[in-house]
């Protein structure tokens, strides 16, 4: 059913994946698929937000990072690493109202909490040097002064981040604001965060972990449930898609190619809605879509497929079952949110991403990460243009770049303007082998040391990270 040609076409339609990676791997085993568990056996868990303690001036949470035994696959228990015992919890925050989190590390490994997409001071950014040791704790302050967007919290510790995230330490963080509230987009129970990821389970339900065997992770989880079904009303839903996988690309398609509306990305709403039939969701990225189930009769079932599965793997991600009618006062306005003008760039930088097959290291500008080295020194409020080039032409490995602290806008890809679905604020950009992109960004408010890195977590662990010191 799936051919390379189809994938190519789908990629072209999405306007980003201009070439299909010959392999997303280096040295990965092609992986013998386990007998795929039958899909759609369990309902989607729609997360209700964690309840903060409402204090004067901020919302306070205590998050304990700890192991927990939970049911992911029906009939088995799986030991995960969790926030407060929950897989994929949800925090909802409000622009202008800070969130303060006390993180208590009850794991036996270090943990460094990072709000991905967050505009936060250096001491709260999860710099690997600030990792919380087992038994330790730390306070994180999130000012929430940025525009509404879908963010996520994950580990950034130096050596255990990929495994910590794989074992469950990923929380969705939805930031709302007045601007979005005034829009007639679907709200409340019709606004649903969906954390997408993959995993590999042993026969006893245990999570199998091998940094390099990401192609062997054939079980797709949505909000922690394997290929779930979701009973929806025949009306519009806003779906916030977050890819918390270590390395997996989701190339999403609804049904046989049903149309949906792409409304947002990493940094919040797009300037205008984009009708789409496929969507690429790379690790670390967020995309928001509106699906109008009102087009379908009660009884209709629509499968969300990943049309870029690994070999021997089922494409189904989840299924939407239209089970009831409901009034629908929501709509998608013709304009959403303009991108801020970042001014004229005064600094240009080059970032060349590559792989050293001899050492197994992934490199930025030919260097692996060194905590004692500052790679670049941007100045506060000075606009920069970064050219990101993926030089991995030998193996065809895709790479991404995610600068902390501030979002960017994409100026061009290979000299061409970005597709409409990439015209909003972004904080993670994937560049295919042999290609390049330019982004414009400006760091504001906070000085100090921050990271930038590839969000393919195996690459990050193998060195693909740099350090910037932002000064005045
Ligand atoms: Cu990479």
Tab-separated table of C-alpha atoms and ligand atoms in Angstrom:
chain	number	residue	atom	x	y	z
A	1	UNK	CA	0.000	0.000	0.000
A	2	UNK	CA	2.796	2.359	0.862
A	3	UNK	CA	5.328	2.979	-1.833
A	4	UNK	CA	8.331	5.188	-1.912
A	5	UNK	CA	6.588	7.165	-4.620
A	6	UNK	CA	3.586	7.804	-2.363
A	7	UNK	CA	5.842	9.018	0.376
A	8	UNK	CA	7.583	11.330	-2.011
A	9	UNK	CA	4.301	12.731	-3.199
A	10	UNK	CA	2.981	13.159	0.314
A	11	UNK	CA	6.170	14.897	1.286
A	12	UNK	CA	5.960	17.254	-1.626
A	13	UNK	CA	2.385	18.083	-0.685
A	14	UNK	CA	3.457	18.933	2.820
A	15	UNK	CA	6.074	21.221	1.370
A	16	UNK	CA	8.872	20.375	3.760
A	17	UNK	CA	10.232	16.918	3.141
A	18	UNK	CA	11.802	17.613	-0.186
A	19	UNK	CA	13.825	14.434	-0.174
A	20	UNK	CA	13.049	11.213	1.571
A	21	UNK	CA	15.786	9.996	3.826
A	22	UNK	CA	17.264	6.850	2.347
A	23	UNK	CA	17.632	5.804	5.916
A	24	UNK	CA	16.903	7.649	9.098
A	25	UNK	CA	19.569	5.620	10.754
A	26	UNK	CA	23.174	4.915	11.119
A	27	UNK	CA	24.001	1.430	12.164
A	28	UNK	CA	20.427	0.846	13.292
A	29	UNK	CA	19.157	-2.667	13.041
A	30	UNK	CA	16.403	-3.010	10.533
A	31	UNK	CA	14.426	-4.569	13.328
A	32	UNK	CA	12.220	-7.596	13.124
A	33	UNK	CA	8.776	-6.365	13.946
A	34	UNK	CA	7.029	-8.130	16.754
A	35	UNK	CA	3.573	-9.313	15.884
A	36	UNK	CA	1.852	-5.958	15.902
A	37	UNK	CA	-0.640	-5.665	18.693
A	38	UNK	CA	-4.062	-5.071	17.248
A	39	UNK	CA	-4.838	-1.370	17.190
A	40	UNK	CA	-7.774	0.562	18.669
A	41	UNK	CA	-8.257	-1.626	21.729
A	42	UNK	CA	-7.972	1.161	24.254
A	43	UNK	CA	-9.553	4.605	24.484
A	44	UNK	CA	-7.431	7.726	24.226
A	45	UNK	CA	-6.650	9.214	27.602
A	46	UNK	CA	-7.554	12.862	27.331
A	47	UNK	CA	-5.408	14.494	29.967
A	48	UNK	CA	-6.981	16.838	32.463
A	49	UNK	CA	-4.558	19.548	33.536
A	50	UNK	CA	-2.539	19.082	36.711
A	51	UNK	CA	-3.947	21.279	39.475
A	52	UNK	CA	-1.587	23.924	40.740
A	53	UNK	CA	-1.575	25.571	44.097
A	54	UNK	CA	-2.752	29.063	43.270
A	55	UNK	CA	-0.532	31.463	45.136
A	56	UNK	CA	-0.387	35.239	44.995
A	57	UNK	CA	1.198	36.076	41.672
A	58	UNK	CA	1.896	32.570	40.371
A	59	UNK	CA	0.772	28.984	39.993
A	60	UNK	CA	2.866	26.517	41.961
A	61	UNK	CA	3.433	22.855	41.102
A	62	UNK	CA	5.494	20.226	42.833
A	63	UNK	CA	6.698	17.685	40.304
A	64	UNK	CA	8.409	14.591	41.606
A	65	UNK	CA	10.382	12.735	38.977
A	66	UNK	CA	10.087	9.100	39.943
A	67	UNK	CA	9.545	5.612	38.666
A	68	UNK	CA	5.990	4.320	38.506
A	69	UNK	CA	4.247	1.153	37.371
A	70	UNK	CA	1.416	1.967	35.002
A	71	UNK	CA	-0.691	0.177	32.403
A	72	UNK	CA	0.298	1.184	28.890
A	73	UNK	CA	-0.401	-2.081	27.065
A	74	UNK	CA	-3.678	-3.742	28.068
A	75	UNK	CA	-3.175	-6.402	30.704
A	76	UNK	CA	0.427	-5.560	31.571
A	77	UNK	CA	2.262	-3.207	33.855
A	78	UNK	CA	5.156	-1.106	32.636
A	79	UNK	CA	7.707	0.648	34.761
A	80	UNK	CA	8.101	4.212	33.530
A	81	UNK	CA	9.913	7.332	34.654
A	82	UNK	CA	7.241	9.880	35.378
A	83	UNK	CA	6.229	13.223	36.733
A	84	UNK	CA	4.128	12.414	39.814
A	85	UNK	CA	3.444	8.886	38.593
A	86	UNK	CA	1.702	9.971	35.374
A	87	UNK	CA	2.697	9.334	31.758
A	88	UNK	CA	2.324	12.439	29.544
A	89	UNK	CA	0.748	14.821	32.079
A	90	UNK	CA	-0.616	18.211	31.052
A	91	UNK	CA	0.014	21.660	32.483
A	92	UNK	CA	-2.108	24.580	31.323
A	93	UNK	CA	-0.679	28.031	31.938
A	94	UNK	CA	-1.810	31.559	31.204
A	95	UNK	CA	0.214	34.299	29.582
A	96	UNK	CA	1.174	36.887	32.195
A	97	UNK	CA	0.806	34.489	35.102
A	98	UNK	CA	4.107	32.821	36.053
A	99	UNK	CA	4.414	29.151	36.844
A	100	UNK	CA	6.823	28.015	39.539
A	101	UNK	CA	7.730	24.360	39.713
A	102	UNK	CA	9.586	22.640	42.497
A	103	UNK	CA	11.151	19.560	40.995
A	104	UNK	CA	12.118	16.779	43.362
A	105	UNK	CA	14.273	14.106	41.815
A	106	UNK	CA	13.419	10.681	43.198
A	107	UNK	CA	15.016	8.891	40.263
A	108	UNK	CA	18.387	7.211	40.557
A	109	UNK	CA	19.659	9.238	37.604
A	110	UNK	CA	20.167	13.004	37.186
A	111	UNK	CA	17.380	15.044	35.672
A	112	UNK	CA	17.402	18.549	34.225
A	113	UNK	CA	13.995	19.995	33.459
A	114	UNK	CA	13.656	21.996	30.241
A	115	UNK	CA	10.548	23.812	29.040
A	116	UNK	CA	10.914	23.326	25.281
A	117	UNK	CA	9.838	26.534	23.558
A	118	UNK	CA	9.879	28.452	26.818
A	119	UNK	CA	11.231	31.979	27.097
A	120	UNK	CA	12.763	31.528	30.543
A	121	UNK	CA	15.808	32.740	32.512
A	122	UNK	CA	18.963	30.640	32.244
A	123	UNK	CA	18.711	29.238	35.756
A	124	UNK	CA	15.335	27.733	34.890
A	125	UNK	CA	16.208	26.433	31.444
A	126	UNK	CA	17.523	23.023	32.396
A	127	UNK	CA	21.117	23.665	31.397
A	128	UNK	CA	22.959	20.340	31.798
A	129	UNK	CA	25.216	21.989	34.374
A	130	UNK	CA	22.158	22.607	36.537
A	131	UNK	CA	20.960	19.013	36.507
A	132	UNK	CA	19.314	17.805	39.680
A	133	UNK	CA	21.079	14.821	41.188
A	134	UNK	CA	19.171	11.868	42.653
A	135	UNK	CA	17.608	13.008	45.919
A	136	UNK	CA	17.999	16.671	45.013
A	137	UNK	CA	15.501	19.372	44.161
A	138	UNK	CA	15.350	22.670	42.318
A	139	UNK	CA	12.962	25.549	41.675
A	140	UNK	CA	12.062	26.494	38.092
A	141	UNK	CA	10.413	29.797	37.205
A	142	UNK	CA	8.502	30.194	33.969
A	143	UNK	CA	7.453	33.828	33.414
A	144	UNK	CA	4.927	32.976	30.650
A	145	UNK	CA	5.340	36.345	28.964
A	146	UNK	CA	5.390	34.854	25.486
A	147	UNK	CA	2.440	34.357	23.157
A	148	UNK	CA	0.120	31.388	23.475
A	149	UNK	CA	1.587	28.160	22.161
A	150	UNK	CA	1.966	24.458	22.821
A	151	UNK	CA	5.191	23.656	24.639
A	152	UNK	CA	6.501	20.605	26.405
A	153	UNK	CA	8.681	19.771	29.369
A	154	UNK	CA	11.428	17.219	29.054
A	155	UNK	CA	14.771	16.222	30.481
A	156	UNK	CA	17.990	17.915	29.372
A	157	UNK	CA	20.487	16.154	31.592
A	158	UNK	CA	23.797	15.489	29.950
A	159	UNK	CA	23.858	11.728	29.629
A	160	UNK	CA	20.398	10.431	30.448
A	161	UNK	CA	18.030	12.772	28.615
A	162	UNK	CA	17.232	10.424	25.721
A	163	UNK	CA	16.470	7.518	28.036
A	164	UNK	CA	14.565	9.671	30.535
A	165	UNK	CA	12.335	11.030	27.782
A	166	UNK	CA	11.936	7.564	26.269
A	167	UNK	CA	10.892	6.132	29.621
A	168	UNK	CA	8.145	8.700	29.991
A	169	UNK	CA	9.437	12.049	31.212
A	170	UNK	CA	7.583	14.326	28.820
A	171	UNK	CA	4.790	16.683	29.856
A	172	UNK	CA	2.672	18.860	27.596
A	173	UNK	CA	2.542	22.541	28.555
A	174	UNK	CA	-0.228	24.563	26.956
A	175	UNK	CA	0.079	28.319	27.259
A	176	UNK	CA	-3.111	30.279	26.606
A	177	UNK	CA	-3.733	34.001	26.214
A	178	UNK	CA	-6.408	36.631	25.610
A	179	UNK	CA	-5.658	36.878	21.895
A	180	UNK	CA	-6.465	33.226	21.304
A	181	UNK	CA	-9.472	33.323	23.619
A	182	UNK	CA	-11.049	35.946	21.377
A	183	UNK	CA	-10.782	33.716	18.325
A	184	UNK	CA	-13.684	31.344	17.604
A	185	UNK	CA	-11.423	28.257	17.456
A	186	UNK	CA	-12.614	25.062	19.194
A	187	UNK	CA	-12.171	25.379	22.960
A	188	UNK	CA	-12.481	23.453	26.186
A	189	UNK	CA	-13.085	19.725	25.686
A	190	UNK	CA	-12.742	20.252	21.939
A	191	UNK	CA	-9.143	21.424	22.311
A	192	UNK	CA	-7.091	18.253	22.804
A	193	UNK	CA	-3.312	17.820	23.242
A	194	UNK	CA	-1.969	14.630	21.666
A	195	UNK	CA	1.540	13.483	22.560
A	196	UNK	CA	2.797	11.170	19.838
A	197	UNK	CA	5.776	8.883	20.321
A	198	UNK	CA	7.082	5.389	19.759
A	199	UNK	CA	8.291	2.663	22.091
A	200	UNK	CA	9.541	-0.888	22.129
A	201	UNK	CA	8.089	-3.300	24.633
A	202	UNK	CA	9.498	-6.599	25.831
A	203	UNK	CA	7.221	-9.605	26.244
A	204	UNK	CA	6.598	-8.745	29.889
A	205	UNK	CA	5.486	-5.207	29.096
A	206	UNK	CA	8.809	-3.649	30.030
A	207	UNK	CA	10.137	-0.775	27.950
A	208	UNK	CA	13.191	-1.904	25.990
A	209	UNK	CA	15.841	0.769	25.792
A	210	UNK	CA	18.673	0.947	23.286
A	211	UNK	CA	19.777	4.407	22.171
A	212	UNK	CA	20.649	3.223	18.683
A	213	UNK	CA	17.723	0.874	18.015
A	214	UNK	CA	15.138	3.566	17.342
A	215	UNK	CA	13.914	1.718	14.265
A	216	UNK	CA	12.901	-1.147	16.518
A	217	UNK	CA	10.291	0.938	18.374
A	218	UNK	CA	7.192	-0.261	16.569
A	219	UNK	CA	4.534	0.582	19.133
A	220	UNK	CA	3.047	4.037	18.655
A	221	UNK	CA	1.668	5.713	21.746
A	222	UNK	CA	-0.715	8.652	21.949
A	223	UNK	CA	-0.900	10.223	25.405
A	224	UNK	CA	0.693	7.001	26.626
A	225	UNK	CA	-1.842	4.608	25.053
A	226	UNK	CA	-0.985	2.239	22.197
A	227	UNK	CA	-2.805	3.158	18.967
A	228	UNK	CA	-5.943	4.282	20.838
A	229	UNK	CA	-9.400	5.206	19.607
A	230	UNK	CA	-10.980	8.531	20.479
A	231	UNK	CA	-14.746	8.994	20.518
A	232	UNK	CA	-15.525	12.412	19.077
A	233	UNK	CA	-18.596	14.498	18.334
A	234	UNK	CA	-19.501	15.436	14.765
A	235	UNK	CA	-17.986	18.922	14.997
A	236	UNK	CA	-14.623	20.687	14.863
A	237	UNK	CA	-11.737	19.802	17.189
A	238	UNK	CA	-8.442	21.546	17.749
A	239	UNK	CA	-5.702	18.947	18.057
A	240	UNK	CA	-2.296	19.916	19.462
A	241	UNK	CA	0.219	17.402	18.172
A	242	UNK	CA	3.500	17.060	20.060
A	243	UNK	CA	6.202	14.643	18.917
A	244	UNK	CA	8.051	13.464	22.015
A	245	UNK	CA	9.831	10.580	20.238
A	246	UNK	CA	13.596	10.312	20.394
A	247	UNK	CA	13.989	10.127	16.617
A	248	UNK	CA	10.761	9.297	14.774
A	249	UNK	CA	9.268	11.345	11.973
A	250	UNK	CA	5.489	11.129	11.800
A	251	UNK	CA	4.182	11.793	8.301
A	252	UNK	CA	0.532	12.063	9.192
A	253	UNK	CA	-2.506	11.485	7.035
A	254	UNK	CA	-6.148	11.278	8.109
A	255	UNK	CA	-8.176	8.475	6.510
A	256	UNK	CA	-7.387	8.199	2.828
A	257	UNK	CA	-6.270	11.798	2.686
A	258	UNK	CA	-9.068	13.783	4.305
A	259	UNK	CA	-8.521	17.508	4.481
A	260	UNK	CA	-7.822	19.231	7.782
A	261	UNK	CA	-6.715	22.742	8.643
A	262	UNK	CA	-3.205	23.451	9.846
A	263	UNK	CA	-3.460	26.376	12.269
A	264	UNK	CA	-0.343	26.425	14.395
A	265	UNK	CA	3.188	25.309	14.948
A	266	UNK	CA	5.939	25.488	17.583
A	267	UNK	CA	5.551	29.169	18.442
A	268	UNK	CA	1.760	29.380	18.289
A	269	UNK	CA	-0.776	30.182	15.597
A	270	UNK	CA	0.184	30.547	11.952
A	271	UNK	CA	-0.505	33.865	10.194
A	272	UNK	CA	-3.333	32.146	8.316
A	273	UNK	CA	-4.883	28.677	8.280
A	274	UNK	CA	-3.514	26.233	5.730
A	275	UNK	CA	-5.683	23.465	4.252
A	276	UNK	CA	-3.630	20.262	4.351
A	277	UNK	CA	-3.903	16.529	3.783
A	278	UNK	CA	-0.532	15.503	5.186
A	279	UNK	CA	1.614	16.827	7.968
A	280	UNK	CA	5.211	16.194	8.967
A	281	UNK	CA	5.833	16.076	12.682
A	282	UNK	CA	9.516	15.801	13.553
A	283	UNK	CA	10.914	15.114	17.027
A	284	UNK	CA	10.464	18.073	19.343
A	285	UNK	CA	8.024	19.811	16.996
A	286	UNK	CA	4.431	20.794	17.609
A	287	UNK	CA	1.730	21.314	15.044
A	288	UNK	CA	-1.866	22.260	15.657
A	289	UNK	CA	-4.682	21.282	13.366
A	290	UNK	CA	-8.440	21.666	13.272
A	291	UNK	CA	-10.352	18.633	12.057
A	292	UNK	CA	-14.020	19.078	11.197
A	293	UNK	CA	-15.671	15.795	12.116
A	294	UNK	CA	-18.987	17.536	11.352
A	295	UNK	CA	-18.423	16.466	7.737
A	296	UNK	CA	-18.998	12.851	8.731
A	297	UNK	CA	-22.050	10.911	9.818
A	298	UNK	CA	-22.252	9.407	13.277
A	299	UNK	CA	-20.730	5.949	13.009
A	300	UNK	CA	-17.828	6.996	10.783
A	301	UNK	CA	-14.350	5.936	11.885
A	302	UNK	CA	-11.242	7.751	10.653
A	303	UNK	CA	-7.751	6.427	11.134
A	304	UNK	CA	-4.830	8.780	11.594
A	305	UNK	CA	-1.933	7.063	9.827
A	306	UNK	CA	1.792	7.529	9.863
A	307	UNK	CA	2.624	7.121	6.191
A	308	UNK	CA	6.336	6.872	6.895
A	309	UNK	CA	6.550	3.730	9.024
A	310	UNK	CA	9.708	1.772	9.586
A	311	UNK	CA	10.030	-1.552	7.866
A	312	UNK	CA	7.588	-4.167	9.110
A	313	UNK	CA	5.496	-1.671	11.002
A	314	UNK	CA	1.793	-0.819	10.977
A	315	UNK	CA	0.891	2.742	9.939
A	316	UNK	CA	-2.014	3.311	12.357
A	317	UNK	CA	-1.437	5.981	14.996
A	318	UNK	CA	-4.970	6.297	16.379
A	319	UNK	CA	-8.600	6.281	15.282
A	320	UNK	CA	-11.311	8.918	15.607
A	321	UNK	CA	-14.776	7.412	16.057
A	322	UNK	CA	-17.620	9.844	15.377
A	323	UNK	CA	-20.175	8.790	17.984
A	324	UNK	CA	-22.570	11.695	18.525
A	325	UNK	CA	-23.807	14.980	17.169
A	326	UNK	CA	-23.043	18.250	18.900
A	327	UNK	CA	-23.607	21.936	18.232
A	328	UNK	CA	-20.579	23.667	16.806
A	329	UNK	CA	-20.225	27.418	17.324
A	330	UNK	CA	-16.507	27.240	16.456
A	331	UNK	CA	-14.856	28.310	13.233
A	332	UNK	CA	-11.400	28.904	11.830
A	333	UNK	CA	-10.912	32.588	11.000
A	334	UNK	CA	-9.273	33.539	7.701
A	335	UNK	CA	-6.417	35.222	9.548
A	336	UNK	CA	-4.908	33.940	12.764
A	337	UNK	CA	-1.815	35.635	14.200
A	338	UNK	CA	0.845	37.665	12.479
A	339	UNK	CA	4.511	36.901	13.009
A	340	UNK	CA	6.387	39.650	14.855
A	341	UNK	CA	8.826	41.741	12.856
A	342	UNK	CA	12.296	40.770	14.051
A	343	UNK	CA	13.993	43.663	12.272
A	344	UNK	CA	17.082	43.504	10.103
A	345	UNK	CA	19.772	40.978	10.894
A	346	UNK	CA	23.083	42.431	12.044
A	347	UNK	CA	24.851	39.092	12.522
A	348	UNK	CA	25.080	36.030	10.299
A	349	UNK	CA	26.149	32.622	11.517
A	350	UNK	CA	26.709	29.260	9.887
A	351	UNK	CA	25.812	25.928	11.462
A	352	UNK	CA	26.943	22.849	9.594
A	353	UNK	CA	25.523	19.577	10.861
A	354	UNK	CA	27.420	16.398	10.125
A	355	UNK	CA	28.154	12.856	11.227
A	356	UNK	CA	31.565	11.346	11.818
A	357	UNK	CA	31.207	7.678	10.858
A	358	UNK	CA	34.593	6.873	12.357
A	359	UNK	CA	33.781	8.085	15.878
A	360	UNK	CA	29.989	7.836	15.765
A	361	UNK	CA	29.786	11.466	16.821
A	362	UNK	CA	27.265	13.957	15.476
A	363	UNK	CA	28.819	17.383	15.092
A	364	UNK	CA	27.966	21.053	14.746
A	365	UNK	CA	30.640	22.921	12.800
A	366	UNK	CA	32.832	19.838	13.107
A	367	UNK	CA	32.789	19.855	16.899
A	368	UNK	CA	31.021	17.684	19.443
A	369	UNK	CA	29.494	19.370	22.483
A	370	UNK	CA	31.895	20.535	25.157
A	371	UNK	CA	30.413	21.921	28.332
A	372	UNK	CA	33.562	24.018	28.892
A	373	UNK	CA	33.372	25.699	25.501
A	374	UNK	CA	31.165	28.628	24.536
A	375	UNK	CA	30.488	28.343	20.809
A	376	UNK	CA	28.746	31.609	20.076
A	377	UNK	CA	28.102	34.867	21.911
A	378	UNK	CA	24.898	36.497	20.690
A	379	UNK	CA	23.958	39.875	22.108
A	380	UNK	CA	20.641	40.685	23.629
A	381	UNK	CA	18.152	42.351	21.246
A	382	UNK	CA	20.442	42.000	18.220
A	383	UNK	CA	18.778	40.201	15.316
A	384	UNK	CA	20.717	37.336	13.760
A	385	UNK	CA	20.383	35.134	10.698
A	386	UNK	CA	21.467	31.524	11.047
A	387	UNK	CA	22.159	29.362	8.056
A	388	UNK	CA	21.744	25.708	8.942
A	389	UNK	CA	23.290	23.230	6.530
A	390	UNK	CA	22.926	19.481	6.748
A	391	UNK	CA	26.153	18.071	5.359
A	392	UNK	CA	25.278	14.401	5.948
A	393	UNK	CA	25.072	13.564	2.285
A	394	UNK	CA	26.879	10.261	2.654
A	395	UNK	CA	24.276	8.648	4.919
A	396	UNK	CA	21.321	10.942	4.261
A	397	UNK	CA	20.594	11.580	7.923
A	398	UNK	CA	18.097	14.359	8.686
A	399	UNK	CA	19.083	16.769	11.442
A	400	UNK	CA	17.323	19.539	13.251
A	401	UNK	CA	18.321	22.618	15.161
A	402	UNK	CA	16.580	23.850	18.277
A	403	UNK	CA	17.906	27.023	19.887
A	404	UNK	CA	16.706	27.585	23.417
A	405	UNK	CA	15.251	30.854	24.750
A	406	UNK	CA	13.559	32.361	21.683
A	407	UNK	CA	11.607	31.228	18.651
A	408	UNK	CA	12.662	32.075	15.111
A	409	UNK	CA	11.055	32.541	11.764
A	410	UNK	CA	12.186	30.652	8.700
A	411	UNK	CA	13.532	32.947	5.985
A	412	UNK	CA	14.058	30.293	3.341
A	413	UNK	CA	14.855	26.677	2.566
A	414	UNK	CA	17.386	26.190	-0.206
A	415	UNK	CA	16.684	29.762	-1.201
A	416	UNK	CA	12.925	29.258	-1.488
A	417	UNK	CA	10.431	30.922	0.852
A	418	UNK	CA	9.011	28.616	3.528
A	419	UNK	CA	5.798	26.713	2.858
A	420	UNK	CA	2.655	28.272	4.341
A	421	UNK	CA	2.681	25.693	7.134
A	422	UNK	CA	6.112	26.902	8.222
A	423	UNK	CA	5.342	30.598	8.050
A	424	UNK	CA	4.732	30.982	11.792
A	425	UNK	CA	7.137	31.136	14.698
A	426	UNK	CA	9.220	27.968	15.027
A	427	UNK	CA	11.758	26.733	17.543
A	428	UNK	CA	12.836	23.475	15.919
A	429	UNK	CA	13.685	23.087	12.256
A	430	UNK	CA	14.604	19.872	10.490
A	431	UNK	CA	16.897	20.083	7.484
A	432	UNK	CA	17.298	17.156	5.111
A	433	UNK	CA	20.719	15.912	4.042
A	434	UNK	CA	22.366	18.125	1.478
A	435	UNK	CA	19.970	20.985	2.129
A	436	UNK	CA	20.090	24.235	4.019
A	437	UNK	CA	17.734	26.702	5.604
A	438	UNK	CA	18.037	30.191	6.981
A	439	UNK	CA	16.235	31.366	10.079
A	440	UNK	CA	16.030	34.746	11.736
A	441	UNK	CA	15.973	35.171	15.493
A	442	UNK	CA	16.599	37.667	18.258
A	443	UNK	CA	17.352	36.789	21.857
A	444	UNK	CA	15.613	38.954	24.419
A	445	UNK	CA	15.336	39.544	28.163
A	446	UNK	CA	17.741	36.942	29.562
A	447	UNK	CA	21.506	36.749	29.494
A	448	UNK	CA	23.610	33.721	30.332
A	449	UNK	CA	24.310	30.299	28.927
A	450	UNK	CA	21.792	28.452	26.794
A	451	UNK	CA	21.985	25.470	24.473
A	452	UNK	CA	21.185	24.865	20.837
A	453	UNK	CA	21.094	21.342	19.486
A	454	UNK	CA	19.693	18.717	17.172
A	455	UNK	CA	16.431	17.269	18.500
A	456	UNK	CA	17.121	13.775	17.240
A	457	UNK	CA	18.005	12.683	20.736
A	458	UNK	CA	20.505	10.027	19.709
A	459	UNK	CA	22.382	12.684	17.750
A	460	UNK	CA	22.221	15.061	20.699
A	461	UNK	CA	23.618	12.388	22.992
A	462	UNK	CA	26.389	11.770	20.462
A	463	UNK	CA	27.509	15.383	20.584
A	464	UNK	CA	25.209	17.471	18.389
A	465	UNK	CA	24.852	20.420	20.732
A	466	UNK	CA	26.435	23.810	21.121
A	467	UNK	CA	26.456	26.404	23.842
A	468	UNK	CA	25.764	30.099	23.514
A	469	UNK	CA	26.444	32.813	26.021
A	470	UNK	CA	23.996	35.635	25.569
A	471	UNK	CA	25.377	38.965	26.708
A	472	UNK	CA	24.521	42.645	26.641
B	1	LIG	CU1	20.764	15.286	14.203
